[in-house]
Short mmCIF file of C-alpha atoms and ligand atoms in Angstrom, two decimals:
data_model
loop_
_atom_site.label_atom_id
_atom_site.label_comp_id
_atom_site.label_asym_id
_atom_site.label_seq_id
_atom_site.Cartn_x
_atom_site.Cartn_y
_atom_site.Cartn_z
CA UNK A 224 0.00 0.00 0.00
CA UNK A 225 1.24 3.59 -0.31
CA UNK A 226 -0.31 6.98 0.89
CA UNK A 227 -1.17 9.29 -1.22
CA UNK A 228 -2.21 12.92 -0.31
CA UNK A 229 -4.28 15.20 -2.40
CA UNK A 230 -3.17 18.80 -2.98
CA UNK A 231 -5.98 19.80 -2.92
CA UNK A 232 -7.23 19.29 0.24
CA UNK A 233 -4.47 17.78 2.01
CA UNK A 234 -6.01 14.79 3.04
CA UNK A 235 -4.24 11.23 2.80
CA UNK A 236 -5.51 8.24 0.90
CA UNK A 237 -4.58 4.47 1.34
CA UNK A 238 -4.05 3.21 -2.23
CA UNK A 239 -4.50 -0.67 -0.93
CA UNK A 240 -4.73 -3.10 -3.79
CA UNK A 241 -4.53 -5.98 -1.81
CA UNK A 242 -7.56 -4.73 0.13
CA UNK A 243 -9.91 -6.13 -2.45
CA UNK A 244 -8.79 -9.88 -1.68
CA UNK A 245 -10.16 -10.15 1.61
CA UNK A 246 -12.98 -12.67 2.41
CA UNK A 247 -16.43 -11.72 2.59
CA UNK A 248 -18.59 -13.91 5.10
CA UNK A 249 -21.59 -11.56 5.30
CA UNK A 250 -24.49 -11.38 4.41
CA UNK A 251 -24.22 -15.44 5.54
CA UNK A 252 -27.39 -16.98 3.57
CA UNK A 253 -30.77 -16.28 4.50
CA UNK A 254 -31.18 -19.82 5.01
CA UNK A 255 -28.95 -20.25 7.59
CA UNK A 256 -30.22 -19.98 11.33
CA UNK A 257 -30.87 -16.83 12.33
CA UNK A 258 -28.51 -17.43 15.76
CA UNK A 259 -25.47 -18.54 14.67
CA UNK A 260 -23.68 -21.56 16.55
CA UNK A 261 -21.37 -21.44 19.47
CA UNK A 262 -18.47 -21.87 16.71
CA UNK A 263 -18.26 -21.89 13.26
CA UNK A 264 -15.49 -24.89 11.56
CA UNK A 265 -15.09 -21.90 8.80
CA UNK A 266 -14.05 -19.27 10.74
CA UNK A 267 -10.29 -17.80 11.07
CA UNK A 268 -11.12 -16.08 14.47
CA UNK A 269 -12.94 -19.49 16.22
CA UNK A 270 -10.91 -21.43 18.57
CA UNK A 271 -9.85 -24.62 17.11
CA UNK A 272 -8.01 -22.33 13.98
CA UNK A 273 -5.59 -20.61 15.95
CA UNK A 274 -3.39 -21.59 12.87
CA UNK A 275 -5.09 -19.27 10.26
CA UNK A 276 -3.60 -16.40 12.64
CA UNK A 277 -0.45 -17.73 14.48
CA UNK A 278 1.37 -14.62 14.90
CA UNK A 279 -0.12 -13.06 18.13
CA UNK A 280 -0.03 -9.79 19.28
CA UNK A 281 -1.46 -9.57 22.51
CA UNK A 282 -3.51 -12.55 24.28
CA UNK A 283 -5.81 -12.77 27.70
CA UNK A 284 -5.95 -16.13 28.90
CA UNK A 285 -8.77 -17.20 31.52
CA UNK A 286 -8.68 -19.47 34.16
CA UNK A 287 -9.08 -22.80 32.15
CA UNK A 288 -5.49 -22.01 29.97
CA UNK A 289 -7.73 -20.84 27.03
CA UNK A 290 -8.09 -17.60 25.80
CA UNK A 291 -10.55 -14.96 26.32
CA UNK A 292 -9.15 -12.47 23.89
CA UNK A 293 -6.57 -12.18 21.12
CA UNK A 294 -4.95 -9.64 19.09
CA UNK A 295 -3.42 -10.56 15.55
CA UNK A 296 -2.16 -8.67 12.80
CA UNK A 297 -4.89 -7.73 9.95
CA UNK A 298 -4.13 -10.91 6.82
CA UNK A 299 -5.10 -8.15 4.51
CA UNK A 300 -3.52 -4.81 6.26
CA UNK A 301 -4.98 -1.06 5.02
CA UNK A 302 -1.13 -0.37 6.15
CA UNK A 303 2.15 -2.34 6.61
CA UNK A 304 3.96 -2.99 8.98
CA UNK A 305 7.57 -0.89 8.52
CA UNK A 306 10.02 1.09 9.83
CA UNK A 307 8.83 4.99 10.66
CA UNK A 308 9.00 7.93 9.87
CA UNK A 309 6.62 8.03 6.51
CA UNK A 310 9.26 9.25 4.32
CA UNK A 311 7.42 11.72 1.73
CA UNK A 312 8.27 11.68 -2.13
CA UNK A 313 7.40 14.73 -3.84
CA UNK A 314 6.13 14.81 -7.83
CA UNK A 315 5.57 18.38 -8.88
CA UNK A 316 2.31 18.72 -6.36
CA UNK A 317 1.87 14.99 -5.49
CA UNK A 318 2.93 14.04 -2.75
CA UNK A 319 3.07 10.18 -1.45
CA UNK A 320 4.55 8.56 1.26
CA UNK A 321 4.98 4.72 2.39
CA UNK A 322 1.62 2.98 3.91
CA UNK A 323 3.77 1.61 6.76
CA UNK A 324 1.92 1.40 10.23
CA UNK A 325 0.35 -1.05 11.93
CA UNK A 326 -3.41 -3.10 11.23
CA UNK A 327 -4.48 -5.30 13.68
CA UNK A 328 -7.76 -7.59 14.64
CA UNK A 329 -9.06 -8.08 18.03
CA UNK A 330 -10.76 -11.03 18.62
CA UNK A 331 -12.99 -9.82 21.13
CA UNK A 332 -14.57 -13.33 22.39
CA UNK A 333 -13.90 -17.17 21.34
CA UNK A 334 -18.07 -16.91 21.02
CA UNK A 335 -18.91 -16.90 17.32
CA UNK A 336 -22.35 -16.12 18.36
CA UNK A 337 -21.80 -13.35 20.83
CA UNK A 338 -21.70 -9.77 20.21
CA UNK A 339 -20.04 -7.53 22.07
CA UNK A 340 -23.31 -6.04 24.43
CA UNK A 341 -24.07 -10.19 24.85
CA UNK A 342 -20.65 -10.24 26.49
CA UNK A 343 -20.55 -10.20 30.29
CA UNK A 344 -19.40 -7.27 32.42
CA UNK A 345 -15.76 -8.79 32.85
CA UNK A 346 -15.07 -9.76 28.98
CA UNK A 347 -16.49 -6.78 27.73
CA UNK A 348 -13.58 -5.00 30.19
CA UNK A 349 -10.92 -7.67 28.44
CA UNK A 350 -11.80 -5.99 24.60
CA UNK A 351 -11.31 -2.82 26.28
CA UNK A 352 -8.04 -3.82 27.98
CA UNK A 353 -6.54 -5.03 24.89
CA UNK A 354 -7.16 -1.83 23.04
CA UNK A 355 -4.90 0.07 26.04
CA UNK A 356 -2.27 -2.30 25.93
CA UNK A 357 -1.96 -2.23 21.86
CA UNK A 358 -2.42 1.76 22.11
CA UNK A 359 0.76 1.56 24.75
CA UNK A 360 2.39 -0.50 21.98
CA UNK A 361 1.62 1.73 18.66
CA UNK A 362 2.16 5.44 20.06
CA UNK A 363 5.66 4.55 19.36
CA UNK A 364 4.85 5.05 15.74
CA UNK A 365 4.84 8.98 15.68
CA UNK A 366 3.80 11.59 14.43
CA UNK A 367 0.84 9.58 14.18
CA UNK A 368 -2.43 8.55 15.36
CA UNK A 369 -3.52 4.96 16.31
CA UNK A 370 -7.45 4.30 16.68
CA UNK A 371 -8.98 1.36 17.87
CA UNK A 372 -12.25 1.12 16.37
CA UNK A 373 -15.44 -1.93 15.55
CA UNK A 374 -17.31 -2.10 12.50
CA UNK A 375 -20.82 -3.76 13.26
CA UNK A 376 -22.77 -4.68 10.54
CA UNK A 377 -23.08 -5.02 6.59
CA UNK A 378 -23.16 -1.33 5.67
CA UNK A 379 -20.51 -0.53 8.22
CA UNK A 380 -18.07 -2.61 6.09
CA UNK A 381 -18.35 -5.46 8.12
CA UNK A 382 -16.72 -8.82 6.36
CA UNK A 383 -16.50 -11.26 8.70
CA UNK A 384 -19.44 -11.95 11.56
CA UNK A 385 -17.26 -13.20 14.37
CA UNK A 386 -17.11 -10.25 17.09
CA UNK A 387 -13.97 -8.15 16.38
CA UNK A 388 -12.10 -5.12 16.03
CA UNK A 389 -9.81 -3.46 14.65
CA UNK A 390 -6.67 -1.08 15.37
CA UNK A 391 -4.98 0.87 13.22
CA UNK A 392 -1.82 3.07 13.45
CA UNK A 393 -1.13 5.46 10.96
CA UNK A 394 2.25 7.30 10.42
CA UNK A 395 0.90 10.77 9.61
CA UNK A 396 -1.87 12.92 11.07
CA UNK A 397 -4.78 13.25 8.90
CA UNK A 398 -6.13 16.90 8.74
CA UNK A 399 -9.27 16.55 10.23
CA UNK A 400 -7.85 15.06 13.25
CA UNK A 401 -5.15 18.05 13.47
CA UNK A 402 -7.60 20.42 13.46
CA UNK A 403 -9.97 18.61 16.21
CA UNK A 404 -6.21 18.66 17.97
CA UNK A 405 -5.89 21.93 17.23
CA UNK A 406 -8.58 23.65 18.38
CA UNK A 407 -8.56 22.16 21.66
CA UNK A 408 -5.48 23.65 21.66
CA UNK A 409 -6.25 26.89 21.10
CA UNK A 410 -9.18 26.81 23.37
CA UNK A 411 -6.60 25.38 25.92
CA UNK A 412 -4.58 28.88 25.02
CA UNK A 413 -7.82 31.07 25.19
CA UNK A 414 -9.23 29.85 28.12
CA UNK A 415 -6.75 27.86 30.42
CA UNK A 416 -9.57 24.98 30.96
CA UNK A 417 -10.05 21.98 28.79
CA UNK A 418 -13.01 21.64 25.79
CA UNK A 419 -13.43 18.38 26.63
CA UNK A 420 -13.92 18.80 30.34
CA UNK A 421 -15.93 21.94 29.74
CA UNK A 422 -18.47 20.64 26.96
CA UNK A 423 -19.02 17.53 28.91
CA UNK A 424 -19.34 19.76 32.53
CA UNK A 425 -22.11 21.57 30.26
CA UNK A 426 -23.60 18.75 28.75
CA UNK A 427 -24.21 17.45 32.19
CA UNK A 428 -25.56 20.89 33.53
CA UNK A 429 -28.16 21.01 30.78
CA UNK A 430 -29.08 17.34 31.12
CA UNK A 431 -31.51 16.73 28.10
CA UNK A 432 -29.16 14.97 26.21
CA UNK A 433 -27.38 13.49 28.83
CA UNK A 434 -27.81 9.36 28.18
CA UNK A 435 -26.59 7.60 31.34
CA UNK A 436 -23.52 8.38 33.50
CA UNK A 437 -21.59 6.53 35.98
CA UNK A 438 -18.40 7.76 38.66
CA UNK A 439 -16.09 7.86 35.75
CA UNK A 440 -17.97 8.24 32.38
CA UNK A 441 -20.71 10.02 30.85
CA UNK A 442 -22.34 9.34 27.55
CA UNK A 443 -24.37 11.89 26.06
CA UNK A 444 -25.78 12.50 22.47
CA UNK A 445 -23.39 15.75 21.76
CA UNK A 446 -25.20 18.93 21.10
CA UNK A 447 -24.30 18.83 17.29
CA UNK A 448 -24.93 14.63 16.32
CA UNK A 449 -24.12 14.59 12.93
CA UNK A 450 -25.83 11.07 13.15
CA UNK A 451 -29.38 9.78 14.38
CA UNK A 452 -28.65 8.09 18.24
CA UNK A 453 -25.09 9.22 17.39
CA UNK A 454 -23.43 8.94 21.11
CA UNK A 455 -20.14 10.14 22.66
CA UNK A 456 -18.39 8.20 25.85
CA UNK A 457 -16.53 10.82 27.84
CA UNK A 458 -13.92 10.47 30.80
CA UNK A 459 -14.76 12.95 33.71
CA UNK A 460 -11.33 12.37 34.75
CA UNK A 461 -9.27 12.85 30.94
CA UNK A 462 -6.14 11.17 30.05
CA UNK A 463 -5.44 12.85 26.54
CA UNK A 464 -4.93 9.17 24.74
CA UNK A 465 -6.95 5.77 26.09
CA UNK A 466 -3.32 4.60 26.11
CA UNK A 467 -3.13 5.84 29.63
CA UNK A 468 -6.77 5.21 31.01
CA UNK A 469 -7.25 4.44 34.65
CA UNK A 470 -8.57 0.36 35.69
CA UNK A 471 -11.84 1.46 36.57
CA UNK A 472 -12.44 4.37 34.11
CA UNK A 473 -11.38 1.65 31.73
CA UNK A 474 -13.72 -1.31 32.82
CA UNK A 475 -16.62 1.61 33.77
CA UNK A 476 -16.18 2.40 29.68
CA UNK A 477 -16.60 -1.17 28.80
CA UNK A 478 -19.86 -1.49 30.80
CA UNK A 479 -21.21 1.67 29.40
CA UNK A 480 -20.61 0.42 25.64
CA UNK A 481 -22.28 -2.95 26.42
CA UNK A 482 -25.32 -1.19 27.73
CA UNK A 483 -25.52 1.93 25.24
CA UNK A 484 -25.06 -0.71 22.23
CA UNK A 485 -27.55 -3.16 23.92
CA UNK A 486 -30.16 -0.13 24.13
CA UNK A 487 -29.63 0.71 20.56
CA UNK A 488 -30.10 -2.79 19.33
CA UNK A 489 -33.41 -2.28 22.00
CA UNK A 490 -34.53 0.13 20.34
CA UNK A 491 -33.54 0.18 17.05
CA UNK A 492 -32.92 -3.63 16.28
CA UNK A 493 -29.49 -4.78 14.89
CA UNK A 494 -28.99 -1.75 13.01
CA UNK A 495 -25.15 -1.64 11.50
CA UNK A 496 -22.63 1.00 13.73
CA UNK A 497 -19.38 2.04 13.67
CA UNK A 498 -17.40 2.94 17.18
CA UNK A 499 -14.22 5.05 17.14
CA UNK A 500 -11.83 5.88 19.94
CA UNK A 501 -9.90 8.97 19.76
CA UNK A 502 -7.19 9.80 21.33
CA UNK A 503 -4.61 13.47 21.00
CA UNK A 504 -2.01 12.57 18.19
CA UNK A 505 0.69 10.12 19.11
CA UNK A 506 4.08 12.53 20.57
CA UNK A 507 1.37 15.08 21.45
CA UNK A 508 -0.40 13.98 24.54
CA UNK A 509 -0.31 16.75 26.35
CA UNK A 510 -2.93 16.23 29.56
CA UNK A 511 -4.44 19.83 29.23
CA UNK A 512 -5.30 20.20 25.44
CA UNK A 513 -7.21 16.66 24.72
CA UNK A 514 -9.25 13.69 26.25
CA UNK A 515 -9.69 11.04 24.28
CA UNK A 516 -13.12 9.69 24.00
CA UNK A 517 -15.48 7.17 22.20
CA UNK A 518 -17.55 8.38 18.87
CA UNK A 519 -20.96 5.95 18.29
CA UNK A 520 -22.07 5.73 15.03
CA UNK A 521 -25.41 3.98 13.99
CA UNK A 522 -25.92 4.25 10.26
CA UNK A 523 -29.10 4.96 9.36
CA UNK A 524 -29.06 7.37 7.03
CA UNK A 525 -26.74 7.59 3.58
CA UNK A 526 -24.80 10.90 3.17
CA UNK A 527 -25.61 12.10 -0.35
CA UNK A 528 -24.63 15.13 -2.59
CA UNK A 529 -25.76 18.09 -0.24
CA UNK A 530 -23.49 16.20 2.86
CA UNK A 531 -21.06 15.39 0.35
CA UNK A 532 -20.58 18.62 -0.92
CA UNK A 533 -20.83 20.89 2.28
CA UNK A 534 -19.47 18.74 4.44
CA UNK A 535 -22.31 19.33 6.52
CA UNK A 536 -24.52 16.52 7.76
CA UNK A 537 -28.27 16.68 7.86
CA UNK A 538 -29.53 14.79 11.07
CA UNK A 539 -33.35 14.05 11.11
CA UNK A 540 -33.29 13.08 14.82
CA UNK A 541 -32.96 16.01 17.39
CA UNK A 542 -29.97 14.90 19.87
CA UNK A 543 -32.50 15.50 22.88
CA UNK A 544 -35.18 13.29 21.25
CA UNK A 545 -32.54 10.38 20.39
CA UNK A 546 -31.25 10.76 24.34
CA UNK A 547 -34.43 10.52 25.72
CA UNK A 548 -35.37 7.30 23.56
CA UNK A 549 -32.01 5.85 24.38
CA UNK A 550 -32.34 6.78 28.24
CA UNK A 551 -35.44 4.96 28.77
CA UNK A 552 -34.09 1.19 26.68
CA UNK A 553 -31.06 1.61 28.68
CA UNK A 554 -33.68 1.56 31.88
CA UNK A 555 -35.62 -1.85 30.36
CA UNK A 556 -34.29 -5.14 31.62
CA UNK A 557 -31.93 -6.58 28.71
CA UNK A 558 -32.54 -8.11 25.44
CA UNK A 559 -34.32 -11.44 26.14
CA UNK A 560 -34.11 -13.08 23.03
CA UNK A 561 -30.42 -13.62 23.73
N1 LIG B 543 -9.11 -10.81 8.37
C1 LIG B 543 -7.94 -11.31 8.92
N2 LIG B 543 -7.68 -12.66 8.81
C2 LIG B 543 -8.53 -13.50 8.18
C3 LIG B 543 -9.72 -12.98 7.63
C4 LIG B 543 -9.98 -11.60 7.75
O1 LIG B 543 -7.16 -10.58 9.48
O2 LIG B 543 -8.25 -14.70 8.09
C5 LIG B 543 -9.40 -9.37 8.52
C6 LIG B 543 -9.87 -8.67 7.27
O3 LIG B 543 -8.80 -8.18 6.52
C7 LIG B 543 -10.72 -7.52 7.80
C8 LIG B 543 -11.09 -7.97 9.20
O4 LIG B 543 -10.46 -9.24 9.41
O5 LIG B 543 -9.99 -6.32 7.91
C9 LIG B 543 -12.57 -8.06 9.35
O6 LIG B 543 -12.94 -6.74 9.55
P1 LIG B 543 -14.37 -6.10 9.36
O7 LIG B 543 -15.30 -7.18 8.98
O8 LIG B 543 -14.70 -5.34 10.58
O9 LIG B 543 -14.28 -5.01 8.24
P2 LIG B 543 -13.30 -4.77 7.05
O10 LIG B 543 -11.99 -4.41 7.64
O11 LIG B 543 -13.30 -6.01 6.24
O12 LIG B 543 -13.93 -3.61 6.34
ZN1 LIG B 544 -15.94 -17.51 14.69
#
């Protein structure tokens, strides 16, 4: 793969041929059963084919000797792995650079049939454990940016049904996430307080979009949801990268992604999602300036030419209305069909 960055508005693209080889395992035929079973003699990520991903990253093992979660590197990486920094090669006004980095898969569970909100308290707090310890690992790739994130669901780009994520790390820092950086920054210069702290202190003192909150976290739907039940996890107490979050901040997250996905499937059935973590650029985690913090995604709706070309989404569900939905499935007993 190689990166290639567009003059004209600076953003990077992955030119990944070997992308397009990857196996796709969903939709899985509408004959099959709609519950899938414990494991599945097909699958690379169900125990019993710990040889179709031998090299392992990172792995949890329970009581018994097996494990409880793995982390692998991606068989068909967006980037490769390589030494750093992204050396840039210039062409008049193109500008590329090697697509070295890092792509890995979480195995989140040995359950083929268990999605992450089915997942008890403690293994949902293993998934998240394994995306601190890989962060630790990857910030040493920098200038960069490394983001654990989970694709749920066909439209999400979803290939394969057994309950994983990703983590990537990429060896330059995108615009959009420079200027999120950025202007944290500058409010950090302006004001001597932190946005994050300050949005979330307001969120919480208005309250109608507030979605449930616990000693560590809050999750509210932010004032400006770009998205319909669009959601964002917030630390009270920040770390600027989830590299560095606190045991119980960390396990208190985990618990409030179970529930929060577990009310959206509630509510809205098993609609597809996408969750992002974000943390301040890697070399630039400065305490005051950033928090990271967890972006939820439901896709319902399909950006088309007026998003497209204003950048501007158009969200048909008022943030207060979508928090008030969400606050009440959260407060019903738990899916039963599961
Ligand atoms: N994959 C892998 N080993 C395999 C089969 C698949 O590492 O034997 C990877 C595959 O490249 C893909 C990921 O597992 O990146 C599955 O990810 P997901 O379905 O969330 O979305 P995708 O990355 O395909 O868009
Ligand atoms: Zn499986």
């Amino acid at each position: 793969p190689e990166l290639r960055q567009d003059p004209l508005t600076r953003e990077w693209v992955v030119i990944a041929p070997g992308r397009a080889r990857r196996p796709r395992q969903v939709p899985e035929p509408t004959t099959a059963p709609t519950r899938p079973a414990v494991t599945e003699p097909e699958c690379p990520f169900c125990p019993g084919n710990e040889d179709r991903t031998p090299e392992e990253l990172w792995r949890l093992t329970g009581a018994d000797g097996t494990w409880d979660v793995r982390v692998v590197p991606n068989r068909y990486p967006v980037l490769s792995a390589g030494p750093g920094p992204a050396r840039r090669r210039m062409d008049g006004p193109f500008i590329s650079a090697d697509a070295f980095g890092a792509h890995e898969v979480v195995i989140e569970t040995p359950r083929h049939d268990l999605d992450l909100p089915d997942l008890d308290e403690a293994a949902a707090t293993n998934v998240f454990a394994a995306y601190r310890a890989r962060s630790r690992a990857l910030r040493a790739i920098r200038p960069g940016l490394v983001l654990p994130f989970r694709n749920h669901g066909q439209t999400s780009g979803t290939s394969l049904r057994h309950p994983h994520s990703q983590i990537i790390a990429v060896p330059v820092v995108p615009p959009k996430y420079r200027q999120r950086f950025d202007i944290a920054r500058a409010y950090y210069d302006d004001r001597g307080s932190r946005l994050h702290t300050d949005v979330t202190a307001a969120e919480i003192s208005d309250g109608t979009r507030v979605i449930a909150a616990s000693d560590h976290v809050v999750a509210f739907a932010p004032f400006a949801s770009t998205a319909p039940y669009e959601m964002r996890v917030v630390p009270r107490e920040a770390e600027a990268s989830f590299a560095d979050v606190a045991d119980e901040t960390l396990a208190e997250t985990a618990r409030m992604l179970r529930r929060l996905l577990a009310a959206v499937r509630g509510l809205l059935g098993d609609v597809p999602y996408n969750y992002l973590i974000l943390s301040a650029p890697s070399g630039e985690e400065c305490t005051a300036y950033f928090s990271w913090h967890i972006e939820v995604l439901p896709r319902l709706t399909v950006a088309a030419g007026f998003e497209l070309g204003t950048g501007m989404a158009v969200n048909p569900v008022p943030p207060e209305q979508a928090a008030a939905r969400l606050r009440r499935a959260m407060a019903r007993p738990a899916d039963s069909g599961r």
